[in-house]
Amino acid sequence: MAVEPFRWALSVRRYADAEAALRSVSAAEAPAAARALRDLPAQAIGRLGAGDFAALTRMVAAVGTAADAVGLRMAALRRRAAADWADWAELARDLLAEGFPGNAAQAASRAVALLSRDASVPPAHAEVCLRALYELKADALRRHLPDEPHKSAAAGHMARRV
Protein backbone atom coordinates (compact mmCIF):
# COMPACT_ATOMS: atom_id res chain seq x y z
CA MET A 1 0.00 0.00 0.00
CA ALA A 2 1.63 3.23 -1.16
CA VAL A 3 -0.10 5.31 1.49
CA GLU A 4 1.86 3.69 4.36
CA PRO A 5 5.18 5.47 3.65
CA PHE A 6 3.18 8.71 3.49
CA ARG A 7 1.56 8.05 6.88
CA TRP A 8 4.91 7.11 8.40
CA ALA A 9 6.59 10.29 7.14
CA LEU A 10 3.74 12.39 8.58
CA SER A 11 3.95 10.58 11.91
CA VAL A 12 7.65 11.38 12.29
CA ARG A 13 7.13 14.94 10.99
CA ARG A 14 9.23 14.52 7.86
CA TYR A 15 7.00 16.61 5.61
CA ALA A 16 9.32 16.74 2.60
CA ASP A 17 9.46 12.93 2.64
CA ALA A 18 5.68 12.79 3.07
CA GLU A 19 5.22 15.04 0.06
CA ALA A 20 7.52 12.80 -2.00
CA ALA A 21 5.66 9.68 -0.82
CA LEU A 22 2.33 11.29 -1.70
CA ARG A 23 3.35 11.33 -5.36
CA SER A 24 3.17 7.52 -5.42
CA VAL A 25 -0.27 7.37 -3.78
CA SER A 26 -2.91 6.21 -6.24
CA ALA A 27 -6.25 7.92 -6.72
CA ALA A 28 -7.91 5.02 -4.91
CA GLU A 29 -5.68 5.64 -1.87
CA ALA A 30 -6.10 9.42 -1.90
CA PRO A 31 -8.95 9.37 0.67
CA ALA A 32 -6.72 7.46 3.10
CA ALA A 33 -3.97 10.03 2.56
CA ALA A 34 -6.44 12.86 3.17
CA ARG A 35 -7.52 11.19 6.45
CA ALA A 36 -3.88 11.00 7.51
CA LEU A 37 -3.55 14.74 6.88
CA ARG A 38 -6.72 15.42 8.89
CA ASP A 39 -5.29 13.46 11.81
CA LEU A 40 -2.39 15.88 12.22
CA PRO A 41 -2.81 17.74 15.51
CA ALA A 42 -3.52 21.46 15.16
CA GLN A 43 -0.71 22.24 17.60
CA ALA A 44 1.78 20.45 15.38
CA ILE A 45 0.61 22.42 12.35
CA GLY A 46 1.00 25.65 14.30
CA ARG A 47 4.66 24.87 15.03
CA LEU A 48 5.68 23.95 11.48
CA GLY A 49 8.45 25.88 9.82
CA ALA A 50 7.70 27.78 6.63
CA GLY A 51 9.03 25.03 4.34
CA ASP A 52 7.09 22.28 6.09
CA PHE A 53 3.92 24.38 6.11
CA ALA A 54 4.29 24.99 2.37
CA ALA A 55 4.69 21.23 1.83
CA LEU A 56 1.59 20.58 3.92
CA THR A 57 -0.34 23.14 1.89
CA ARG A 58 0.65 21.40 -1.35
CA MET A 59 -0.33 18.00 0.07
CA VAL A 60 -3.77 19.27 1.13
CA ALA A 61 -4.23 20.77 -2.32
CA ALA A 62 -3.34 17.40 -3.88
CA VAL A 63 -5.58 15.08 -1.87
CA GLY A 64 -7.60 17.12 0.61
CA THR A 65 -11.19 18.25 0.54
CA ALA A 66 -12.51 21.80 0.60
CA ALA A 67 -13.00 21.45 4.36
CA ASP A 68 -9.35 20.43 4.75
CA ALA A 69 -8.30 23.54 2.86
CA VAL A 70 -10.48 25.70 5.14
CA GLY A 71 -8.81 24.21 8.20
CA LEU A 72 -5.43 24.92 6.70
CA ARG A 73 -6.41 28.53 5.91
CA MET A 74 -7.40 29.00 9.54
CA ALA A 75 -4.12 27.42 10.70
CA ALA A 76 -2.16 29.69 8.37
CA LEU A 77 -3.84 32.77 9.82
CA ARG A 78 -3.12 31.58 13.37
CA ARG A 79 0.55 31.24 12.39
CA ARG A 80 0.80 34.81 11.08
CA ALA A 81 2.20 36.96 13.85
CA ALA A 82 0.76 40.13 12.31
CA ALA A 83 -2.76 38.75 11.77
CA ASP A 84 -5.26 41.13 13.32
CA TRP A 85 -8.99 41.25 13.87
CA ALA A 86 -9.62 42.56 10.33
CA ASP A 87 -7.87 39.51 8.81
CA TRP A 88 -10.07 37.18 10.89
CA ALA A 89 -13.21 39.16 9.99
CA GLU A 90 -12.37 38.89 6.30
CA LEU A 91 -11.78 35.15 6.63
CA ALA A 92 -15.12 34.79 8.47
CA ARG A 93 -16.99 36.58 5.66
CA ASP A 94 -15.23 34.47 3.02
CA LEU A 95 -15.93 31.20 4.82
CA LEU A 96 -19.60 32.07 5.28
CA ALA A 97 -19.88 32.88 1.57
CA GLU A 98 -18.11 29.61 0.69
CA GLY A 99 -20.55 27.55 2.77
CA PHE A 100 -18.54 26.90 5.94
CA PRO A 101 -20.67 28.55 8.63
CA GLY A 102 -19.13 26.68 11.58
CA ASN A 103 -15.64 27.83 10.63
CA ALA A 104 -16.99 31.31 9.90
CA ALA A 105 -18.39 31.51 13.44
CA GLN A 106 -15.00 30.47 14.85
CA ALA A 107 -13.20 33.10 12.78
CA ALA A 108 -15.72 35.76 13.80
CA SER A 109 -15.18 34.86 17.47
CA ARG A 110 -11.44 35.22 17.02
CA ALA A 111 -11.97 38.62 15.34
CA VAL A 112 -14.17 39.77 18.24
CA ALA A 113 -11.53 38.70 20.78
CA LEU A 114 -8.73 40.48 18.94
CA LEU A 115 -10.77 43.64 18.33
CA SER A 116 -11.78 43.78 21.99
CA ARG A 117 -8.09 43.92 22.95
CA ASP A 118 -6.98 46.31 20.18
CA ALA A 119 -6.44 49.71 21.79
CA SER A 120 -5.43 51.28 18.47
CA VAL A 121 -9.02 51.17 17.16
CA PRO A 122 -11.06 54.26 18.10
CA PRO A 123 -13.94 53.28 20.43
CA ALA A 124 -16.70 54.45 18.06
CA HIS A 125 -15.22 52.46 15.18
CA ALA A 126 -14.68 49.42 17.42
CA GLU A 127 -18.34 49.55 18.47
CA VAL A 128 -19.55 49.53 14.86
CA CYS A 129 -17.15 46.71 13.94
CA LEU A 130 -18.09 44.63 16.98
CA ARG A 131 -21.77 44.96 16.12
CA ALA A 132 -21.07 43.80 12.56
CA LEU A 133 -18.94 40.90 13.80
CA TYR A 134 -21.60 39.72 16.24
CA GLU A 135 -24.19 39.88 13.46
CA LEU A 136 -21.87 37.90 11.20
CA LYS A 137 -21.38 35.31 13.95
CA ALA A 138 -25.15 35.13 14.57
CA ASP A 139 -25.77 34.56 10.85
CA ALA A 140 -23.08 31.88 10.74
CA LEU A 141 -24.53 30.13 13.80
CA ARG A 142 -28.06 30.27 12.34
CA ARG A 143 -26.78 28.51 9.25
CA HIS A 144 -24.57 26.06 11.12
CA LEU A 145 -27.02 25.19 13.91
CA PRO A 146 -30.52 25.72 12.50
CA ASP A 147 -32.01 23.50 15.22
CA GLU A 148 -30.43 25.52 18.05
CA PRO A 149 -31.75 29.08 17.60
CA HIS A 150 -30.79 30.07 21.16
CA LYS A 151 -27.09 30.04 20.19
CA SER A 152 -27.50 32.40 17.26
CA ALA A 153 -29.93 34.52 19.29
CA ALA A 154 -27.25 34.98 21.94
CA ALA A 155 -24.81 36.30 19.33
CA GLY A 156 -27.54 38.53 17.90
CA HIS A 157 -28.26 39.86 21.41
CA MET A 158 -24.58 40.75 21.78
CA ALA A 159 -24.75 42.71 18.52
CA ARG A 160 -27.68 44.75 19.85
CA ARG A 161 -25.94 45.27 23.20
CA VAL A 162 -22.77 46.75 21.73
PDB file of N, CA and C in Angstrom, residues 60-120:
ATOM      1  N   VAL A  60      -2.321  19.091   0.975  1.00  0.00           N
ATOM      2  CA  VAL A  60      -3.769  19.271   1.127  1.00  0.00           C
ATOM      3  C   VAL A  60      -4.388  19.615  -0.224  1.00  0.00           C
ATOM      4  N   ALA A  61      -3.710  20.436  -0.994  1.00  0.00           N
ATOM      5  CA  ALA A  61      -4.229  20.773  -2.323  1.00  0.00           C
ATOM      6  C   ALA A  61      -4.302  19.533  -3.217  1.00  0.00           C
ATOM      7  N   ALA A  62      -3.378  18.603  -3.033  1.00  0.00           N
ATOM      8  CA  ALA A  62      -3.341  17.403  -3.878  1.00  0.00           C
ATOM      9  C   ALA A  62      -4.422  16.398  -3.521  1.00  0.00           C
ATOM     10  N   VAL A  63      -4.663  16.152  -2.236  1.00  0.00           N
ATOM     11  CA  VAL A  63      -5.584  15.081  -1.867  1.00  0.00           C
ATOM     12  C   VAL A  63      -6.696  15.506  -0.917  1.00  0.00           C
ATOM     13  N   GLY A  64      -6.628  16.701  -0.395  1.00  0.00           N
ATOM     14  CA  GLY A  64      -7.601  17.119   0.608  1.00  0.00           C
ATOM     15  C   GLY A  64      -8.923  17.562   0.020  1.00  0.00           C
ATOM     16  N   THR A  65      -9.868  17.759   0.920  1.00  0.00           N
ATOM     17  CA  THR A  65     -11.187  18.251   0.540  1.00  0.00           C
ATOM     18  C   THR A  65     -11.229  19.763   0.746  1.00  0.00           C
ATOM     19  N   ALA A  66     -12.338  20.365   0.373  1.00  0.00           N
ATOM     20  CA  ALA A  66     -12.513  21.799   0.598  1.00  0.00           C
ATOM     21  C   ALA A  66     -12.467  22.112   2.094  1.00  0.00           C
ATOM     22  N   ALA A  67     -13.034  21.234   2.910  1.00  0.00           N
ATOM     23  CA  ALA A  67     -13.004  21.448   4.363  1.00  0.00           C
ATOM     24  C   ALA A  67     -11.573  21.381   4.901  1.00  0.00           C
ATOM     25  N   ASP A  68     -10.747  20.499   4.336  1.00  0.00           N
ATOM     26  CA  ASP A  68      -9.346  20.430   4.748  1.00  0.00           C
ATOM     27  C   ASP A  68      -8.636  21.740   4.422  1.00  0.00           C
ATOM     28  N   ALA A  69      -8.924  22.280   3.261  1.00  0.00           N
ATOM     29  CA  ALA A  69      -8.304  23.542   2.857  1.00  0.00           C
ATOM     30  C   ALA A  69      -8.732  24.681   3.778  1.00  0.00           C
ATOM     31  N   VAL A  70      -9.999  24.679   4.209  1.00  0.00           N
ATOM     32  CA  VAL A  70     -10.477  25.699   5.143  1.00  0.00           C
ATOM     33  C   VAL A  70      -9.716  25.605   6.459  1.00  0.00           C
ATOM     34  N   GLY A  71      -9.558  24.395   6.972  1.00  0.00           N
ATOM     35  CA  GLY A  71      -8.808  24.207   8.203  1.00  0.00           C
ATOM     36  C   GLY A  71      -7.377  24.702   8.077  1.00  0.00           C
ATOM     37  N   LEU A  72      -6.789  24.469   6.929  1.00  0.00           N
ATOM     38  CA  LEU A  72      -5.428  24.919   6.696  1.00  0.00           C
ATOM     39  C   LEU A  72      -5.370  26.444   6.597  1.00  0.00           C
ATOM     40  N   ARG A  73      -6.372  27.063   5.977  1.00  0.00           N
ATOM     41  CA  ARG A  73      -6.406  28.529   5.913  1.00  0.00           C
ATOM     42  C   ARG A  73      -6.491  29.130   7.311  1.00  0.00           C
ATOM     43  N   MET A  74      -7.288  28.508   8.177  1.00  0.00           N
ATOM     44  CA  MET A  74      -7.398  29.004   9.544  1.00  0.00           C
ATOM     45  C   MET A  74      -6.067  28.812  10.285  1.00  0.00           C
ATOM     46  N   ALA A  75      -5.426  27.671  10.068  1.00  0.00           N
ATOM     47  CA  ALA A  75      -4.124  27.422  10.704  1.00  0.00           C
ATOM     48  C   ALA A  75      -3.083  28.419  10.208  1.00  0.00           C
ATOM     49  N   ALA A  76      -3.118  28.728   8.920  1.00  0.00           N
ATOM     50  CA  ALA A  76      -2.162  29.691   8.372  1.00  0.00           C
ATOM     51  C   ALA A  76      -2.351  31.072   9.001  1.00  0.00           C
ATOM     52  N   LEU A  77      -3.590  31.468   9.208  1.00  0.00           N
ATOM     53  CA  LEU A  77      -3.841  32.771   9.822  1.00  0.00           C
ATOM     54  C   LEU A  77      -3.397  32.777  11.285  1.00  0.00           C
ATOM     55  N   ARG A  78      -3.591  31.681  11.984  1.00  0.00           N
ATOM     56  CA  ARG A  78      -3.116  31.584  13.373  1.00  0.00           C
ATOM     57  C   ARG A  78      -1.591  31.709  13.437  1.00  0.00           C
ATOM     58  N   ARG A  79      -0.919  31.209  12.422  1.00  0.00           N
ATOM     59  CA  ARG A  79       0.546  31.236  12.391  1.00  0.00           C
ATOM     60  C   ARG A  79       1.093  32.633  12.129  1.00  0.00           C
ATOM     61  N   ARG A  80       0.323  33.464  11.433  1.00  0.00           N
ATOM     62  CA  ARG A  80       0.803  34.807  11.081  1.00  0.00           C
ATOM     63  C   ARG A  80       0.866  35.688  12.315  1.00  0.00           C
ATOM     64  N   ALA A  81       2.037  36.140  12.651  1.00  0.00           N
ATOM     65  CA  ALA A  81       2.205  36.965  13.846  1.00  0.00           C
ATOM     66  C   ALA A  81       1.465  38.295  13.707  1.00  0.00           C
ATOM     67  N   ALA A  82       1.375  38.822  12.514  1.00  0.00           N
ATOM     68  CA  ALA A  82       0.760  40.130  12.307  1.00  0.00           C
ATOM     69  C   ALA A  82      -0.738  40.054  11.995  1.00  0.00           C
ATOM     70  N   ALA A  83      -1.324  38.873  12.061  1.00  0.00           N
ATOM     71  CA  ALA A  83      -2.760  38.745  11.768  1.00  0.00           C
ATOM     72  C   ALA A  83      -3.545  39.511  12.830  1.00  0.00           C
ATOM     73  N   ASP A  84      -4.461  40.353  12.365  1.00  0.00           N
ATOM     74  CA  ASP A  84      -5.256  41.132  13.321  1.00  0.00           C
ATOM     75  C   ASP A  84      -6.736  40.808  13.153  1.00  0.00           C
ATOM     76  N   TRP A  85      -7.562  41.526  13.871  1.00  0.00           N
ATOM     77  CA  TRP A  85      -8.995  41.251  13.865  1.00  0.00           C
ATOM     78  C   TRP A  85      -9.590  41.406  12.475  1.00  0.00           C
ATOM     79  N   ALA A  86      -9.081  42.340  11.678  1.00  0.00           N
ATOM     80  CA  ALA A  86      -9.625  42.556  10.330  1.00  0.00           C
ATOM     81  C   ALA A  86      -9.354  41.347   9.429  1.00  0.00           C
ATOM     82  N   ASP A  87      -8.189  40.721   9.594  1.00  0.00           N
ATOM     83  CA  ASP A  87      -7.874  39.514   8.814  1.00  0.00           C
ATOM     84  C   ASP A  87      -8.852  38.391   9.152  1.00  0.00           C
ATOM     85  N   TRP A  88      -9.143  38.225  10.459  1.00  0.00           N
ATOM     86  CA  TRP A  88     -10.075  37.182  10.886  1.00  0.00           C
ATOM     87  C   TRP A  88     -11.498  37.497  10.438  1.00  0.00           C
ATOM     88  N   ALA A  89     -11.870  38.778  10.454  1.00  0.00           N
ATOM     89  CA  ALA A  89     -13.210  39.163   9.989  1.00  0.00           C
ATOM     90  C   ALA A  89     -13.366  38.865   8.501  1.00  0.00           C
ATOM     91  N   GLU A  90     -12.319  39.177   7.735  1.00  0.00           N
ATOM     92  CA  GLU A  90     -12.370  38.894   6.296  1.00  0.00           C
ATOM     93  C   GLU A  90     -12.477  37.386   6.036  1.00  0.00           C
ATOM     94  N   LEU A  91     -11.705  36.607   6.785  1.00  0.00           N
ATOM     95  CA  LEU A  91     -11.780  35.149   6.633  1.00  0.00           C
ATOM     96  C   LEU A  91     -13.178  34.651   6.999  1.00  0.00           C
ATOM     97  N   ALA A  92     -13.772  35.201   8.061  1.00  0.00           N
ATOM     98  CA  ALA A  92     -15.120  34.792   8.471  1.00  0.00           C
ATOM     99  C   ALA A  92     -16.132  35.072   7.362  1.00  0.00           C
ATOM    100  N   ARG A  93     -16.064  36.253   6.771  1.00  0.00           N
ATOM    101  CA  ARG A  93     -16.986  36.581   5.657  1.00  0.00           C
ATOM    102  C   ARG A  93     -16.785  35.634   4.483  1.00  0.00           C
ATOM    103  N   ASP A  94     -15.522  35.371   4.140  1.00  0.00           N
ATOM    104  CA  ASP A  94     -15.226  34.469   3.020  1.00  0.00           C
ATOM    105  C   ASP A  94     -15.751  33.062   3.284  1.00  0.00           C
ATOM    106  N   LEU A  95     -15.507  32.564   4.495  1.00  0.00           N
ATOM    107  CA  LEU A  95     -15.934  31.200   4.816  1.00  0.00           C
ATOM    108  C   LEU A  95     -17.455  31.073   4.821  1.00  0.00           C
ATOM    109  N   LEU A  96     -18.136  32.104   5.299  1.00  0.00           N
ATOM    110  CA  LEU A  96     -19.600  32.065   5.281  1.00  0.00           C
ATOM    111  C   LEU A  96     -20.103  32.040   3.838  1.00  0.00           C
ATOM    112  N   ALA A  97     -19.491  32.845   2.983  1.00  0.00           N
ATOM    113  CA  ALA A  97     -19.876  32.877   1.571  1.00  0.00           C
ATOM    114  C   ALA A  97     -19.563  31.553   0.869  1.00  0.00           C
ATOM    115  N   GLU A  98     -18.509  30.875   1.309  1.00  0.00           N
ATOM    116  CA  GLU A  98     -18.109  29.607   0.691  1.00  0.00           C
ATOM    117  C   GLU A  98     -18.877  28.414   1.245  1.00  0.00           C
ATOM    118  N   GLY A  99     -19.737  28.640   2.237  1.00  0.00           N
ATOM    119  CA  GLY A  99     -20.553  27.551   2.769  1.00  0.00           C
ATOM    120  C   GLY A  99     -19.963  26.827   3.962  1.00  0.00           C
ATOM    121  N   PHE A 100     -19.131  27.488   4.736  1.00  0.00           N
ATOM    122  CA  PHE A 100     -18.541  26.895   5.937  1.00  0.00           C
ATOM    123  C   PHE A 100     -18.933  27.723   7.158  1.00  0.00           C
ATOM    124  N   PRO A 101     -20.207  27.669   7.551  1.00  0.00           N
ATOM    125  CA  PRO A 101     -20.667  28.553   8.635  1.00  0.00           C
ATOM    126  C   PRO A 101     -20.052  28.249   9.994  1.00  0.00           C
ATOM    127  N   GLY A 102     -19.755  27.001  10.295  1.00  0.00           N
ATOM    128  CA  GLY A 102     -19.127  26.683  11.577  1.00  0.00           C
ATOM    129  C   GLY A 102     -17.751  27.322  11.699  1.00  0.00           C
ATOM    130  N   ASN A 103     -16.964  27.200  10.640  1.00  0.00           N
ATOM    131  CA  ASN A 103     -15.641  27.826  10.630  1.00  0.00           C
ATOM    132  C   ASN A 103     -15.758  29.346  10.611  1.00  0.00           C
ATOM    133  N   ALA A 104     -16.781  29.855   9.933  1.00  0.00           N
ATOM    134  CA  ALA A 104     -16.995  31.305   9.900  1.00  0.00           C
ATOM    135  C   ALA A 104     -17.296  31.828  11.303  1.00  0.00           C
ATOM    136  N   ALA A 105     -18.084  31.096  12.076  1.00  0.00           N
ATOM    137  CA  ALA A 105     -18.392  31.512  13.442  1.00  0.00           C
ATOM    138  C   ALA A 105     -17.128  31.510  14.300  1.00  0.00           C
ATOM    139  N   GLN A 106     -16.267  30.519  14.112  1.00  0.00           N
ATOM    140  CA  GLN A 106     -15.002  30.475  14.855  1.00  0.00           C
ATOM    141  C   GLN A 106     -14.122  31.672  14.500  1.00  0.00           C
ATOM    142  N   ALA A 107     -14.024  31.969  13.212  1.00  0.00           N
ATOM    143  CA  ALA A 107     -13.196  33.096  12.778  1.00  0.00           C
ATOM    144  C   ALA A 107     -13.773  34.416  13.283  1.00  0.00           C
ATOM    145  N   ALA A 108     -15.093  34.545  13.281  1.00  0.00           N
ATOM    146  CA  ALA A 108     -15.720  35.764  13.800  1.00  0.00           C
ATOM    147  C   ALA A 108     -15.446  35.914  15.294  1.00  0.00           C
ATOM    148  N   SER A 109     -15.490  34.817  16.036  1.00  0.00           N
ATOM    149  CA  SER A 109     -15.183  34.860  17.469  1.00  0.00           C
ATOM    150  C   SER A 109     -13.747  35.322  17.705  1.00  0.00           C
ATOM    151  N   ARG A 110     -12.847  34.816  16.888  1.00  0.00           N
ATOM    152  CA  ARG A 110     -11.436  35.224  17.016  1.00  0.00           C
ATOM    153  C   ARG A 110     -11.288  36.714  16.711  1.00  0.00           C
ATOM    154  N   ALA A 111     -12.013  37.197  15.689  1.00  0.00           N
ATOM    155  CA  ALA A 111     -11.966  38.619  15.341  1.00  0.00           C
ATOM    156  C   ALA A 111     -12.503  39.473  16.490  1.00  0.00           C
ATOM    157  N   VAL A 112     -13.596  39.040  17.107  1.00  0.00           N
ATOM    158  CA  VAL A 112     -14.165  39.774  18.241  1.00  0.00           C
ATOM    159  C   VAL A 112     -13.146  39.844  19.379  1.00  0.00           C
ATOM    160  N   ALA A 113     -12.513  38.729  19.686  1.00  0.00           N
ATOM    161  CA  ALA A 113     -11.535  38.702  20.777  1.00  0.00           C
ATOM    162  C   ALA A 113     -10.362  39.639  20.500  1.00  0.00           C
ATOM    163  N   LEU A 114      -9.863  39.623  19.277  1.00  0.00           N
ATOM    164  CA  LEU A 114      -8.727  40.479  18.939  1.00  0.00           C
ATOM    165  C   LEU A 114      -9.127  41.955  18.915  1.00  0.00           C
ATOM    166  N   LEU A 115     -10.308  42.243  18.376  1.00  0.00           N
ATOM    167  CA  LEU A 115     -10.767  43.636  18.332  1.00  0.00           C
ATOM    168  C   LEU A 115     -11.004  44.170  19.736  1.00  0.00           C
ATOM    169  N   SER A 116     -11.519  43.354  20.613  1.00  0.00           N
ATOM    170  CA  SER A 116     -11.782  43.781  21.985  1.00  0.00           C
ATOM    171  C   SER A 116     -10.500  44.185  22.714  1.00  0.00           C
ATOM    172  N   ARG A 117      -9.377  43.605  22.310  1.00  0.00           N
ATOM    173  CA  ARG A 117      -8.089  43.920  22.951  1.00  0.00           C
ATOM    174  C   ARG A 117      -7.275  44.952  22.190  1.00  0.00           C
ATOM    175  N   ASP A 118      -7.752  45.402  21.037  1.00  0.00           N
ATOM    176  CA  ASP A 118      -6.981  46.311  20.184  1.00  0.00           C
ATOM    177  C   ASP A 118      -7.228  47.761  20.592  1.00  0.00           C
ATOM    178  N   ALA A 119      -6.294  48.333  21.308  1.00  0.00           N
ATOM    179  CA  ALA A 119      -6.438  49.707  21.793  1.00  0.00           C
ATOM    180  C   ALA A 119      -6.223  50.741  20.691  1.00  0.00           C
ATOM    181  N   SER A 120      -5.687  50.330  19.548  1.00  0.00           N
ATOM    182  CA  SER A 120      -5.429  51.284  18.472  1.00  0.00           C
ATOM    183  C   SER A 120      -6.681  51.644  17.674  1.00  0.00           C
TER     184      SER A 120
END
